[in-house]
């Protein structure tokens, strides 16, 4: 089972790329790592990142999504942007714009 999950993860990474999660936007580490990642992995690094937000923990505790408890929060907006970016990549791979 672990091998199957790892293969699925690697396939998705190769197809779509990866993103930073739980980001502290103003931290020096994020800025340095995001620059290095883009230099080394180029197009495989998605532009969207998910900011650290207490709303995620709140949602987990309630067994809900951030869209259910805080649909206008910054982290909900981050996830919406991630979905848009992924859909754009999918559409571009399928020859759509």
Tab-separated table of N, CA, C and O in Angstrom, residues 11-94:
chain	number	residue	atom	x	y	z
A	11	UNK	N	3.717	10.597	-9.148
A	11	UNK	CA	3.055	10.879	-10.427
A	11	UNK	C	2.405	12.255	-10.404
A	11	UNK	O	2.548	13.033	-11.351
A	12	UNK	N	1.695	12.570	-9.326
A	12	UNK	CA	1.065	13.889	-9.220
A	12	UNK	C	2.098	15.000	-9.189
A	12	UNK	O	1.907	16.055	-9.782
A	13	UNK	N	3.212	14.757	-8.507
A	13	UNK	CA	4.268	15.760	-8.431
A	13	UNK	C	4.854	16.014	-9.815
A	13	UNK	O	5.066	17.161	-10.217
A	14	UNK	N	5.089	14.952	-10.567
A	14	UNK	CA	5.655	15.098	-11.899
A	14	UNK	C	4.659	15.798	-12.820
A	14	UNK	O	5.022	16.659	-13.608
A	15	UNK	N	3.385	15.455	-12.711
A	15	UNK	CA	2.380	16.049	-13.582
A	15	UNK	C	2.092	17.505	-13.247
A	15	UNK	O	1.927	18.331	-14.127
A	16	UNK	N	1.977	17.794	-11.961
A	16	UNK	CA	1.490	19.106	-11.551
A	16	UNK	C	2.495	19.938	-10.779
A	16	UNK	O	2.410	21.148	-10.761
A	17	UNK	N	3.410	19.321	-10.071
A	17	UNK	CA	4.371	20.051	-9.275
A	17	UNK	C	4.068	19.955	-7.790
A	17	UNK	O	3.264	19.141	-7.364
A	18	UNK	N	4.730	20.792	-7.025
A	18	UNK	CA	4.488	20.800	-5.585
A	18	UNK	C	4.347	22.230	-5.105
A	18	UNK	O	4.687	23.177	-5.807
A	19	UNK	N	3.824	22.349	-3.889
A	19	UNK	CA	3.589	23.675	-3.325
A	19	UNK	C	4.015	23.685	-1.868
A	19	UNK	O	4.136	22.634	-1.238
A	20	UNK	N	4.237	24.874	-1.355
A	20	UNK	CA	4.582	25.040	0.055
A	20	UNK	C	3.298	25.141	0.870
A	20	UNK	O	2.338	25.788	0.454
A	21	UNK	N	3.307	24.492	2.022
A	21	UNK	CA	2.143	24.436	2.895
A	21	UNK	C	2.535	24.934	4.292
A	21	UNK	O	3.689	24.798	4.692
A	22	UNK	N	1.580	25.491	5.012
A	22	UNK	CA	1.805	26.018	6.368
A	22	UNK	C	2.912	27.083	6.374
A	22	UNK	O	3.809	27.083	7.207
A	23	UNK	N	2.835	27.976	5.420
A	23	UNK	CA	3.873	28.977	5.202
A	23	UNK	C	3.707	30.163	6.145
A	23	UNK	O	2.615	30.697	6.298
A	24	UNK	N	4.815	30.552	6.730
A	24	UNK	CA	4.903	31.826	7.443
A	24	UNK	C	5.526	32.788	6.434
A	24	UNK	O	6.734	32.782	6.214
A	25	UNK	N	4.688	33.564	5.800
A	25	UNK	CA	5.071	34.353	4.632
A	25	UNK	C	6.275	35.252	4.891
A	25	UNK	O	7.137	35.408	4.031
A	26	UNK	N	6.359	35.847	6.039
A	26	UNK	CA	7.433	36.798	6.316
A	26	UNK	C	8.707	36.152	6.845
A	26	UNK	O	9.656	36.861	7.157
A	27	UNK	N	8.727	34.832	6.926
A	27	UNK	CA	9.923	34.188	7.473
A	27	UNK	C	11.037	34.139	6.437
A	27	UNK	O	10.802	34.004	5.243
A	28	UNK	N	12.235	34.275	6.893
A	28	UNK	CA	13.400	34.225	6.023
A	28	UNK	C	13.510	32.842	5.376
A	28	UNK	O	13.847	32.721	4.205
A	29	UNK	N	13.182	31.782	6.131
A	29	UNK	CA	13.284	30.425	5.596
A	29	UNK	C	12.405	30.230	4.368
A	29	UNK	O	12.845	29.669	3.371
A	30	UNK	N	11.151	30.670	4.442
A	30	UNK	CA	10.259	30.504	3.299
A	30	UNK	C	10.801	31.222	2.077
A	30	UNK	O	10.829	30.675	0.973
A	31	UNK	N	11.235	32.431	2.262
A	31	UNK	CA	11.755	33.206	1.136
A	31	UNK	C	12.963	32.513	0.503
A	31	UNK	O	13.050	32.382	-0.717
A	32	UNK	N	13.888	32.041	1.345
A	32	UNK	CA	15.090	31.373	0.839
A	32	UNK	C	14.744	30.061	0.145
A	32	UNK	O	15.222	29.793	-0.960
A	33	UNK	N	13.906	29.236	0.795
A	33	UNK	CA	13.571	27.924	0.231
A	33	UNK	C	12.747	28.048	-1.039
A	33	UNK	O	12.915	27.271	-1.970
A	34	UNK	N	11.858	29.012	-1.093
A	34	UNK	CA	11.038	29.142	-2.299
A	34	UNK	C	11.900	29.580	-3.488
A	34	UNK	O	11.713	29.095	-4.604
A	35	UNK	N	12.852	30.459	-3.247
A	35	UNK	CA	13.766	30.871	-4.316
A	35	UNK	C	14.600	29.681	-4.786
A	35	UNK	O	14.720	29.428	-5.993
A	36	UNK	N	15.173	28.933	-3.832
A	36	UNK	CA	15.989	27.768	-4.191
A	36	UNK	C	15.164	26.718	-4.918
A	36	UNK	O	15.627	26.118	-5.889
A	37	UNK	N	13.950	26.480	-4.448
A	37	UNK	CA	13.095	25.477	-5.087
A	37	UNK	C	12.800	25.869	-6.527
A	37	UNK	O	12.873	25.035	-7.435
A	38	UNK	N	12.499	27.135	-6.760
A	38	UNK	CA	12.198	27.591	-8.121
A	38	UNK	C	13.441	27.544	-9.009
A	38	UNK	O	13.347	27.244	-10.199
A	39	UNK	N	14.598	27.807	-8.428
A	39	UNK	CA	15.839	27.712	-9.207
A	39	UNK	C	16.116	26.273	-9.614
A	39	UNK	O	16.539	26.004	-10.731
A	40	UNK	N	15.872	25.332	-8.685
A	40	UNK	CA	16.226	23.950	-8.936
A	40	UNK	C	15.123	23.138	-9.606
A	40	UNK	O	15.407	22.235	-10.387
A	41	UNK	N	13.868	23.442	-9.323
A	41	UNK	CA	12.773	22.628	-9.855
A	41	UNK	C	11.930	23.378	-10.878
A	41	UNK	O	11.053	22.791	-11.500
A	42	UNK	N	12.178	24.677	-11.018
A	42	UNK	CA	11.517	25.471	-12.049
A	42	UNK	C	10.010	25.329	-12.081
A	42	UNK	O	9.330	25.636	-11.113
A	43	UNK	N	9.504	24.831	-13.205
A	43	UNK	CA	8.060	24.768	-13.442
A	43	UNK	C	7.336	23.787	-12.515
A	43	UNK	O	6.114	23.801	-12.446
A	44	UNK	N	8.080	22.939	-11.800
A	44	UNK	CA	7.442	21.989	-10.891
A	44	UNK	C	7.048	22.615	-9.558
A	44	UNK	O	6.372	22.000	-8.756
A	45	UNK	N	7.500	23.844	-9.322
A	45	UNK	CA	7.109	24.554	-8.103
A	45	UNK	C	5.916	25.424	-8.456
A	45	UNK	O	6.010	26.327	-9.288
A	46	UNK	N	4.790	25.147	-7.827
A	46	UNK	CA	3.589	25.934	-8.083
A	46	UNK	C	3.755	27.327	-7.479
A	46	UNK	O	4.459	27.506	-6.486
A	47	UNK	N	3.106	28.300	-8.082
A	47	UNK	CA	3.174	29.669	-7.572
A	47	UNK	C	2.387	29.826	-6.276
A	47	UNK	O	2.733	30.639	-5.428
A	48	UNK	N	1.328	29.046	-6.144
A	48	UNK	CA	0.463	29.158	-4.969
A	48	UNK	C	1.096	28.474	-3.764
A	48	UNK	O	1.699	27.412	-3.887
A	49	UNK	N	0.954	29.097	-2.622
A	49	UNK	CA	1.366	28.481	-1.362
A	49	UNK	C	0.224	28.662	-0.368
A	49	UNK	O	-0.612	29.552	-0.502
A	50	UNK	N	0.199	27.770	0.618
A	50	UNK	CA	-0.858	27.794	1.627
A	50	UNK	C	-0.265	28.381	2.908
A	50	UNK	O	0.674	27.828	3.478
A	51	UNK	N	-0.811	29.489	3.327
A	51	UNK	CA	-0.307	30.156	4.534
A	51	UNK	C	-0.743	29.415	5.795
A	51	UNK	O	-1.796	28.782	5.826
A	52	UNK	N	0.080	29.530	6.815
A	52	UNK	CA	-0.275	28.984	8.120
A	52	UNK	C	-1.449	29.791	8.672
A	52	UNK	O	-1.452	31.020	8.595
A	53	UNK	N	-2.452	29.098	9.182
A	53	UNK	CA	-3.635	29.785	9.682
A	53	UNK	C	-4.318	28.913	10.732
A	53	UNK	O	-4.518	27.721	10.508
A	54	UNK	N	-4.696	29.495	11.842
A	54	UNK	CA	-5.350	28.766	12.925
A	54	UNK	C	-6.696	28.197	12.476
A	54	UNK	O	-7.193	27.237	13.053
A	55	UNK	N	-7.270	28.736	11.417
A	55	UNK	CA	-8.564	28.246	10.913
A	55	UNK	C	-8.487	26.787	10.469
A	55	UNK	O	-9.472	26.062	10.530
A	56	UNK	N	-7.311	26.349	10.032
A	56	UNK	CA	-7.146	24.952	9.628
A	56	UNK	C	-7.317	24.043	10.843
A	56	UNK	O	-8.038	23.043	10.795
A	57	UNK	N	-6.668	24.381	11.938
A	57	UNK	CA	-6.808	23.600	13.177
A	57	UNK	C	-8.241	23.636	13.698
A	57	UNK	O	-8.774	22.629	14.141
A	58	UNK	N	-8.857	24.807	13.644
A	58	UNK	CA	-10.254	24.933	14.073
A	58	UNK	C	-11.149	24.000	13.266
A	58	UNK	O	-12.009	23.312	13.817
A	59	UNK	N	-10.929	23.971	11.968
A	59	UNK	CA	-11.741	23.118	11.096
A	59	UNK	C	-11.510	21.645	11.399
A	59	UNK	O	-12.474	20.860	11.468
A	60	UNK	N	-10.256	21.267	11.610
A	60	UNK	CA	-9.950	19.868	11.940
A	60	UNK	C	-10.655	19.444	13.215
A	60	UNK	O	-11.238	18.366	13.278
A	61	UNK	N	-10.608	20.286	14.226
A	61	UNK	CA	-11.245	19.955	15.508
A	61	UNK	C	-12.750	19.760	15.366
A	61	UNK	O	-13.347	18.945	16.052
A	62	UNK	N	-13.347	20.513	14.456
A	62	UNK	CA	-14.789	20.436	14.245
A	62	UNK	C	-15.179	19.386	13.202
A	62	UNK	O	-16.370	19.152	12.973
A	63	UNK	N	-14.180	18.782	12.575
A	63	UNK	CA	-14.452	17.799	11.533
A	63	UNK	C	-15.053	18.427	10.287
A	63	UNK	O	-15.865	17.823	9.597
A	64	UNK	N	-14.638	19.657	10.010
A	64	UNK	CA	-15.158	20.392	8.858
A	64	UNK	C	-14.002	20.905	8.018
A	64	UNK	O	-12.846	20.737	8.361
A	65	UNK	N	-14.342	21.526	6.918
A	65	UNK	CA	-13.316	22.147	6.072
A	65	UNK	C	-13.216	23.630	6.420
A	65	UNK	O	-14.125	24.190	7.042
A	66	UNK	N	-12.126	24.245	5.989
A	66	UNK	CA	-12.006	25.687	6.215
A	66	UNK	C	-13.073	26.444	5.437
A	66	UNK	O	-13.498	27.512	5.856
A	67	UNK	N	-13.541	25.866	4.354
A	67	UNK	CA	-14.603	26.510	3.573
A	67	UNK	C	-15.926	26.531	4.334
A	67	UNK	O	-16.734	27.429	4.154
A	68	UNK	N	-16.120	25.547	5.206
A	68	UNK	CA	-17.348	25.493	6.000
A	68	UNK	C	-17.315	26.444	7.193
A	68	UNK	O	-18.328	27.023	7.544
A	69	UNK	N	-16.144	26.590	7.812
A	69	UNK	CA	-16.102	27.423	9.025
A	69	UNK	C	-15.620	28.849	8.779
A	69	UNK	O	-15.947	29.745	9.545
A	70	UNK	N	-14.825	29.034	7.731
A	70	UNK	CA	-14.285	30.377	7.466
A	70	UNK	C	-14.053	30.559	5.962
A	70	UNK	O	-12.912	30.641	5.504
A	71	UNK	N	-15.126	30.616	5.192
A	71	UNK	CA	-14.989	30.653	3.736
A	71	UNK	C	-14.276	31.891	3.188
A	71	UNK	O	-13.767	31.855	2.073
A	72	UNK	N	-14.203	32.945	3.957
A	72	UNK	CA	-13.537	34.170	3.481
A	72	UNK	C	-12.149	34.353	4.105
A	72	UNK	O	-11.521	35.400	3.933
A	73	UNK	N	-11.682	33.332	4.816
A	73	UNK	CA	-10.366	33.434	5.458
A	73	UNK	C	-9.260	33.397	4.412
A	73	UNK	O	-9.452	32.949	3.282
A	74	UNK	N	-8.093	33.839	4.816
A	74	UNK	CA	-6.971	33.861	3.873
A	74	UNK	C	-6.572	32.449	3.456
A	74	UNK	O	-6.198	32.224	2.310
A	75	UNK	N	-6.674	31.482	4.371
A	75	UNK	CA	-6.297	30.111	4.013
A	75	UNK	C	-7.312	29.498	3.045
A	75	UNK	O	-6.943	28.747	2.142
A	76	UNK	N	-8.575	29.839	3.185
A	76	UNK	CA	-9.584	29.376	2.221
A	76	UNK	C	-9.282	29.963	0.845
A	76	UNK	O	-9.372	29.264	-0.172
A	77	UNK	N	-8.901	31.220	0.813
A	77	UNK	CA	-8.529	31.856	-0.455
A	77	UNK	C	-7.292	31.189	-1.061
A	77	UNK	O	-7.206	31.018	-2.286
A	78	UNK	N	-6.343	30.812	-0.202
A	78	UNK	CA	-5.147	30.111	-0.686
A	78	UNK	C	-5.529	28.796	-1.356
A	78	UNK	O	-5.029	28.462	-2.437
A	79	UNK	N	-6.415	28.025	-0.716
A	79	UNK	CA	-6.831	26.742	-1.286
A	79	UNK	C	-7.606	26.943	-2.588
A	79	UNK	O	-7.448	26.166	-3.535
A	80	UNK	N	-8.408	27.972	-2.668
A	80	UNK	CA	-9.123	28.268	-3.918
A	80	UNK	C	-8.119	28.583	-5.025
A	80	UNK	O	-8.267	28.134	-6.165
A	81	UNK	N	-7.112	29.373	-4.698
A	81	UNK	CA	-6.090	29.719	-5.682
A	81	UNK	C	-5.315	28.485	-6.121
A	81	UNK	O	-4.997	28.331	-7.303
A	82	UNK	N	-5.031	27.591	-5.181
A	82	UNK	CA	-4.336	26.346	-5.529
A	82	UNK	C	-5.177	25.525	-6.503
A	82	UNK	O	-4.659	25.007	-7.502
A	83	UNK	N	-6.467	25.414	-6.233
A	83	UNK	CA	-7.357	24.668	-7.124
A	83	UNK	C	-7.361	25.299	-8.521
A	83	UNK	O	-7.284	24.590	-9.531
A	84	UNK	N	-7.407	26.625	-8.585
A	84	UNK	CA	-7.383	27.313	-9.890
A	84	UNK	C	-6.092	27.030	-10.639
A	84	UNK	O	-6.094	26.789	-11.849
A	85	UNK	N	-4.978	27.080	-9.911
A	85	UNK	CA	-3.688	26.843	-10.559
A	85	UNK	C	-3.596	25.405	-11.076
A	85	UNK	O	-3.123	25.166	-12.193
A	86	UNK	N	-4.054	24.447	-10.280
A	86	UNK	CA	-4.024	23.051	-10.716
A	86	UNK	C	-4.936	22.827	-11.918
A	86	UNK	O	-4.562	22.137	-12.872
A	87	UNK	N	-6.128	23.412	-11.886
A	87	UNK	CA	-7.038	23.277	-13.029
A	87	UNK	C	-6.435	23.888	-14.285
A	87	UNK	O	-6.586	23.345	-15.388
A	88	UNK	N	-5.748	24.989	-14.124
A	88	UNK	CA	-5.091	25.622	-15.261
A	88	UNK	C	-4.030	24.697	-15.850
A	88	UNK	O	-3.930	24.544	-17.071
A	89	UNK	N	-3.243	24.055	-14.982
A	89	UNK	CA	-2.223	23.118	-15.463
A	89	UNK	C	-2.873	21.936	-16.177
A	89	UNK	O	-2.396	21.501	-17.225
A	90	UNK	N	-3.957	21.423	-15.624
A	90	UNK	CA	-4.662	20.298	-16.245
A	90	UNK	C	-5.182	20.709	-17.617
A	90	UNK	O	-5.007	19.987	-18.603
A	91	UNK	N	-5.817	21.860	-17.678
A	91	UNK	CA	-6.357	22.339	-18.952
A	91	UNK	C	-5.264	22.578	-19.982
A	91	UNK	O	-5.438	22.289	-21.155
A	92	UNK	N	-4.143	23.105	-19.543
A	92	UNK	CA	-3.024	23.350	-20.471
A	92	UNK	C	-2.448	22.039	-20.990
A	92	UNK	O	-2.041	21.956	-22.139
A	93	UNK	N	-2.415	20.997	-20.147
A	93	UNK	CA	-1.922	19.699	-20.592
A	93	UNK	C	-2.877	19.048	-21.584
A	93	UNK	O	-2.471	18.272	-22.423
A	94	UNK	N	-4.139	19.373	-21.463
A	94	UNK	CA	-5.145	18.814	-22.361
A	94	UNK	C	-5.366	19.694	-23.598
A	94	UNK	O	-6.315	19.495	-24.325
